[in-house]
PDB file of C-alpha atoms in Angstrom:
ATOM      1  CA  UNK A  26      53.903  19.057  10.032  1.00 63.00           C
ATOM      2  CA  UNK A  27      53.500  17.372  13.390  1.00 66.00           C
ATOM      3  CA  UNK A  28      53.187  20.757  15.087  1.00 66.00           C
ATOM      4  CA  UNK A  29      50.450  21.870  12.673  1.00 66.00           C
ATOM      5  CA  UNK A  30      48.536  18.635  13.288  1.00 67.00           C
ATOM      6  CA  UNK A  31      48.750  19.050  17.068  1.00 68.00           C
ATOM      7  CA  UNK A  32      47.545  22.623  16.820  1.00 69.00           C
ATOM      8  CA  UNK A  33      44.614  21.695  14.577  1.00 69.00           C
ATOM      9  CA  UNK A  34      43.452  18.918  16.872  1.00 67.00           C
ATOM     10  CA  UNK A  35      44.047  20.827  20.067  1.00 65.00           C
ATOM     11  CA  UNK A  36      46.394  18.276  21.542  1.00 58.00           C
ATOM     12  CA  UNK A  37      44.013  15.333  21.139  1.00 58.00           C
ATOM     13  CA  UNK A  38      46.581  13.052  19.536  1.00 57.00           C
ATOM     14  CA  UNK A  39      45.919  10.209  21.976  1.00 59.00           C
ATOM     15  CA  UNK A  40      42.354   9.858  20.689  1.00 60.00           C
ATOM     16  CA  UNK A  41      43.427  10.077  17.046  1.00 60.00           C
ATOM     17  CA  UNK A  42      43.846   6.319  16.835  1.00 59.00           C
ATOM     18  CA  UNK A  43      40.281   5.763  18.004  1.00 61.00           C
ATOM     19  CA  UNK A  44      38.880   8.365  15.625  1.00 61.00           C
ATOM     20  CA  UNK A  45      40.683   6.850  12.662  1.00 62.00           C
ATOM     21  CA  UNK A  46      39.415   3.347  13.454  1.00 60.00           C
ATOM     22  CA  UNK A  47      42.345   2.136  15.506  1.00 56.00           C
ATOM     23  CA  UNK A  48      42.304  -0.197  18.463  1.00 57.00           C
ATOM     24  CA  UNK A  49      40.520   0.876  21.588  1.00 58.00           C
ATOM     25  CA  UNK A  50      41.873   0.248  25.003  1.00 60.00           C
ATOM     26  CA  UNK A  51      40.894  -3.244  26.042  1.00 71.00           C
ATOM     27  CA  UNK A  52      39.606  -3.330  29.563  1.00 81.00           C
ATOM     28  CA  UNK A  53      37.384  -6.313  30.420  1.00 85.00           C
ATOM     29  CA  UNK A  54      35.355  -4.334  32.966  1.00 88.00           C
ATOM     30  CA  UNK A  55      34.654  -1.532  30.492  1.00 89.00           C
ATOM     31  CA  UNK A  56      33.718  -4.013  27.781  1.00 89.00           C
ATOM     32  CA  UNK A  57      31.407  -5.884  30.170  1.00 91.00           C
ATOM     33  CA  UNK A  58      29.789  -2.630  31.288  1.00 92.00           C
ATOM     34  CA  UNK A  59      29.249  -1.538  27.663  1.00 93.00           C
ATOM     35  CA  UNK A  60      27.723  -4.909  26.829  1.00 93.00           C
ATOM     36  CA  UNK A  61      25.299  -4.657  29.773  1.00 95.00           C
ATOM     37  CA  UNK A  62      24.330  -1.131  28.780  1.00 95.00           C
ATOM     38  CA  UNK A  63      23.705  -2.257  25.220  1.00 95.00           C
ATOM     39  CA  UNK A  64      21.509  -5.147  26.431  1.00 96.00           C
ATOM     40  CA  UNK A  65      19.541  -2.750  28.653  1.00 96.00           C
ATOM     41  CA  UNK A  66      19.122  -0.367  25.737  1.00 96.00           C
ATOM     42  CA  UNK A  67      17.902  -3.166  23.463  1.00 96.00           C
ATOM     43  CA  UNK A  68      15.434  -4.329  26.127  1.00 97.00           C
ATOM     44  CA  UNK A  69      14.134  -0.771  26.563  1.00 96.00           C
ATOM     45  CA  UNK A  70      13.665  -0.487  22.788  1.00 97.00           C
ATOM     46  CA  UNK A  71      11.771  -3.801  22.699  1.00 97.00           C
ATOM     47  CA  UNK A  72       9.562  -2.669  25.560  1.00 97.00           C
ATOM     48  CA  UNK A  73       8.833   0.675  23.870  1.00 97.00           C
ATOM     49  CA  UNK A  74       7.961  -1.120  20.644  1.00 97.00           C
ATOM     50  CA  UNK A  75       5.569  -3.458  22.462  1.00 97.00           C
ATOM     51  CA  UNK A  76       3.912  -0.505  24.203  1.00 97.00           C
ATOM     52  CA  UNK A  77       3.558   1.295  20.882  1.00 97.00           C
ATOM     53  CA  UNK A  78       2.005  -1.751  19.208  1.00 97.00           C
ATOM     54  CA  UNK A  79      -0.370  -2.247  22.138  1.00 97.00           C
ATOM     55  CA  UNK A  80      -1.395   1.403  21.957  1.00 97.00           C
ATOM     56  CA  UNK A  81      -2.078   1.080  18.217  1.00 97.00           C
ATOM     57  CA  UNK A  82      -4.092  -2.118  18.763  1.00 97.00           C
ATOM     58  CA  UNK A  83      -6.291  -0.291  21.291  1.00 97.00           C
ATOM     59  CA  UNK A  84      -6.720   2.701  18.968  1.00 98.00           C
ATOM     60  CA  UNK A  85      -7.669   0.417  16.057  1.00 97.00           C
ATOM     61  CA  UNK A  86     -10.197  -1.427  18.235  1.00 97.00           C
ATOM     62  CA  UNK A  87     -11.791   1.908  19.190  1.00 97.00           C
ATOM     63  CA  UNK A  88     -11.886   2.953  15.541  1.00 97.00           C
ATOM     64  CA  UNK A  89     -13.520  -0.335  14.584  1.00 94.00           C
ATOM     65  CA  UNK A  90     -16.236   0.251  17.192  1.00 95.00           C
ATOM     66  CA  UNK A  91     -16.910   3.678  15.663  1.00 96.00           C
ATOM     67  CA  UNK A  92     -16.887   2.217  12.132  1.00 93.00           C
ATOM     68  CA  UNK A  93     -19.335  -0.490  13.151  1.00 93.00           C
ATOM     69  CA  UNK A  94     -21.693   2.058  14.705  1.00 94.00           C
ATOM     70  CA  UNK A  95     -21.630   4.031  11.433  1.00 94.00           C
ATOM     71  CA  UNK A  96     -22.271   0.836   9.430  1.00 90.00           C
ATOM     72  CA  UNK A  97     -25.214  -0.004  11.686  1.00 92.00           C
ATOM     73  CA  UNK A  98     -26.589   3.531  11.482  1.00 93.00           C
ATOM     74  CA  UNK A  99     -26.511   3.720   7.674  1.00 92.00           C
ATOM     75  CA  UNK A 100     -27.012   0.034   6.867  1.00 89.00           C
ATOM     76  CA  UNK A 101     -23.610  -0.437   5.273  1.00 87.00           C
ATOM     77  CA  UNK A 102     -21.653  -3.679   5.066  1.00 84.00           C
ATOM     78  CA  UNK A 103     -17.984  -4.384   5.583  1.00 84.00           C
ATOM     79  CA  UNK A 104     -15.839  -4.882   2.495  1.00 83.00           C
ATOM     80  CA  UNK A 105     -15.175  -8.486   3.461  1.00 84.00           C
ATOM     81  CA  UNK A 106     -18.919  -9.169   3.738  1.00 83.00           C
ATOM     82  CA  UNK A 107     -19.599  -7.566   0.356  1.00 82.00           C
ATOM     83  CA  UNK A 108     -16.828  -9.566  -1.301  1.00 86.00           C
ATOM     84  CA  UNK A 109     -18.070 -12.801   0.277  1.00 84.00           C
ATOM     85  CA  UNK A 110     -21.623 -12.147  -0.948  1.00 84.00           C
ATOM     86  CA  UNK A 111     -20.433 -11.322  -4.466  1.00 84.00           C
ATOM     87  CA  UNK A 112     -18.289 -14.449  -4.556  1.00 83.00           C
ATOM     88  CA  UNK A 113     -21.195 -16.583  -3.353  1.00 82.00           C
ATOM     89  CA  UNK A 114     -23.462 -15.060  -6.008  1.00 79.00           C
ATOM     90  CA  UNK A 115     -20.885 -15.779  -8.732  1.00 77.00           C
ATOM     91  CA  UNK A 116     -20.485 -19.386  -7.550  1.00 75.00           C
ATOM     92  CA  UNK A 117     -24.242 -19.845  -7.411  1.00 72.00           C
ATOM     93  CA  UNK A 118     -24.672 -18.432 -10.921  1.00 64.00           C
ATOM     94  CA  UNK A 119     -22.118 -20.803 -12.438  1.00 64.00           C
ATOM     95  CA  UNK A 120     -22.844 -23.974 -10.472  1.00 63.00           C
ATOM     96  CA  UNK A 121     -23.965 -26.039 -13.474  1.00 61.00           C
ATOM     97  CA  UNK A 122     -21.560 -24.427 -15.910  1.00 61.00           C
ATOM     98  CA  UNK A 123     -18.421 -26.138 -17.119  1.00 63.00           C
ATOM     99  CA  UNK A 124     -16.756 -22.876 -18.093  1.00 66.00           C
ATOM    100  CA  UNK A 125     -15.827 -19.908 -15.974  1.00 64.00           C
ATOM    101  CA  UNK A 126     -18.408 -17.270 -15.171  1.00 60.00           C
ATOM    102  CA  UNK A 127     -18.922 -14.595 -17.791  1.00 65.00           C
ATOM    103  CA  UNK A 128     -17.940 -11.103 -16.902  1.00 67.00           C
ATOM    104  CA  UNK A 129     -20.716  -8.558 -16.828  1.00 66.00           C
ATOM    105  CA  UNK A 130     -20.866  -6.387 -19.944  1.00 68.00           C
ATOM    106  CA  UNK A 131     -21.102  -2.707 -19.086  1.00 65.00           C
ATOM    107  CA  UNK A 132     -24.172  -0.834 -20.327  1.00 64.00           C
ATOM    108  CA  UNK A 133     -23.715   0.610 -23.797  1.00 62.00           C
ATOM    109  CA  UNK A 134     -21.175  -1.972 -24.945  1.00 66.00           C
ATOM    110  CA  UNK A 135     -22.399  -4.282 -27.700  1.00 59.00           C
ATOM    111  CA  UNK A 136     -26.127  -3.878 -27.063  1.00 54.00           C
ATOM    112  CA  UNK A 137     -26.619  -0.921 -29.399  1.00 54.00           C
ATOM    113  CA  UNK A 138     -29.124  -1.149 -32.219  1.00 53.00           C
ATOM    114  CA  UNK A 139     -28.031  -1.330 -35.849  1.00 49.00           C
ATOM    115  CA  UNK A 140     -30.275   1.645 -36.594  1.00 50.00           C
ATOM    116  CA  UNK A 141     -27.642   4.012 -35.224  1.00 54.00           C
ATOM    117  CA  UNK A 142     -25.021   2.577 -37.558  1.00 58.00           C
ATOM    118  CA  UNK A 143     -27.356   2.886 -40.550  1.00 66.00           C
ATOM    119  CA  UNK A 144     -28.176   6.462 -39.721  1.00 74.00           C
ATOM    120  CA  UNK A 145     -24.467   7.277 -39.541  1.00 77.00           C
ATOM    121  CA  UNK A 146     -23.925   5.610 -42.916  1.00 75.00           C
ATOM    122  CA  UNK A 147     -26.841   7.559 -44.397  1.00 78.00           C
ATOM    123  CA  UNK A 148     -25.412  10.787 -43.013  1.00 80.00           C
ATOM    124  CA  UNK A 149     -22.046  10.105 -44.629  1.00 79.00           C
ATOM    125  CA  UNK A 150     -23.676   9.192 -47.935  1.00 77.00           C
ATOM    126  CA  UNK A 151     -25.496  12.518 -48.026  1.00 78.00           C
ATOM    127  CA  UNK A 152     -22.188  14.340 -48.227  1.00 79.00           C
ATOM    128  CA  UNK A 153     -20.819  12.210 -51.077  1.00 79.00           C
ATOM    129  CA  UNK A 154     -21.356  13.159 -54.746  1.00 78.00           C
ATOM    130  CA  UNK A 155     -24.180  11.434 -56.675  1.00 77.00           C
ATOM    131  CA  UNK A 156     -22.225   8.659 -58.494  1.00 77.00           C
ATOM    132  CA  UNK A 157     -20.488   7.579 -55.270  1.00 76.00           C
ATOM    133  CA  UNK A 158     -23.821   7.497 -53.443  1.00 77.00           C
ATOM    134  CA  UNK A 159     -25.156   5.119 -56.066  1.00 77.00           C
ATOM    135  CA  UNK A 160     -22.109   2.873 -55.664  1.00 77.00           C
ATOM    136  CA  UNK A 161     -22.505   2.581 -51.906  1.00 72.00           C
ATOM    137  CA  UNK A 162     -26.268   2.062 -52.020  1.00 69.00           C
ATOM    138  CA  UNK A 163     -25.859  -1.052 -54.203  1.00 63.00           C
TER     139      UNK A 163
END
């Protein structure tokens, strides 16, 4: 069994302990060197992240300049400005009110005439037999 294992691993039995989670050789110089390399790597990652964020800040500033030129050209307002104006209008409308502001009712909801309902009722009555029509008309 030992022979088969050595053949399968190609004679790398010394490193088997490390691969299986065993103890590594403890050399203070190697450990110190690894720690320094890890710190350098972390610092490089931090620096790359800062550069990336700075690049994105610049790109977003350029985009905002383009957006503002489009807003100026077409007379559009920013979302924040629109929301602030709407909020101010709502507050102004309900200044003297003790209750909350009423929500706007969409067109076609609740403002219909009763004539439409009567015409629908008349249409249904036309299809009913005579005695039932008389019942509903009373």
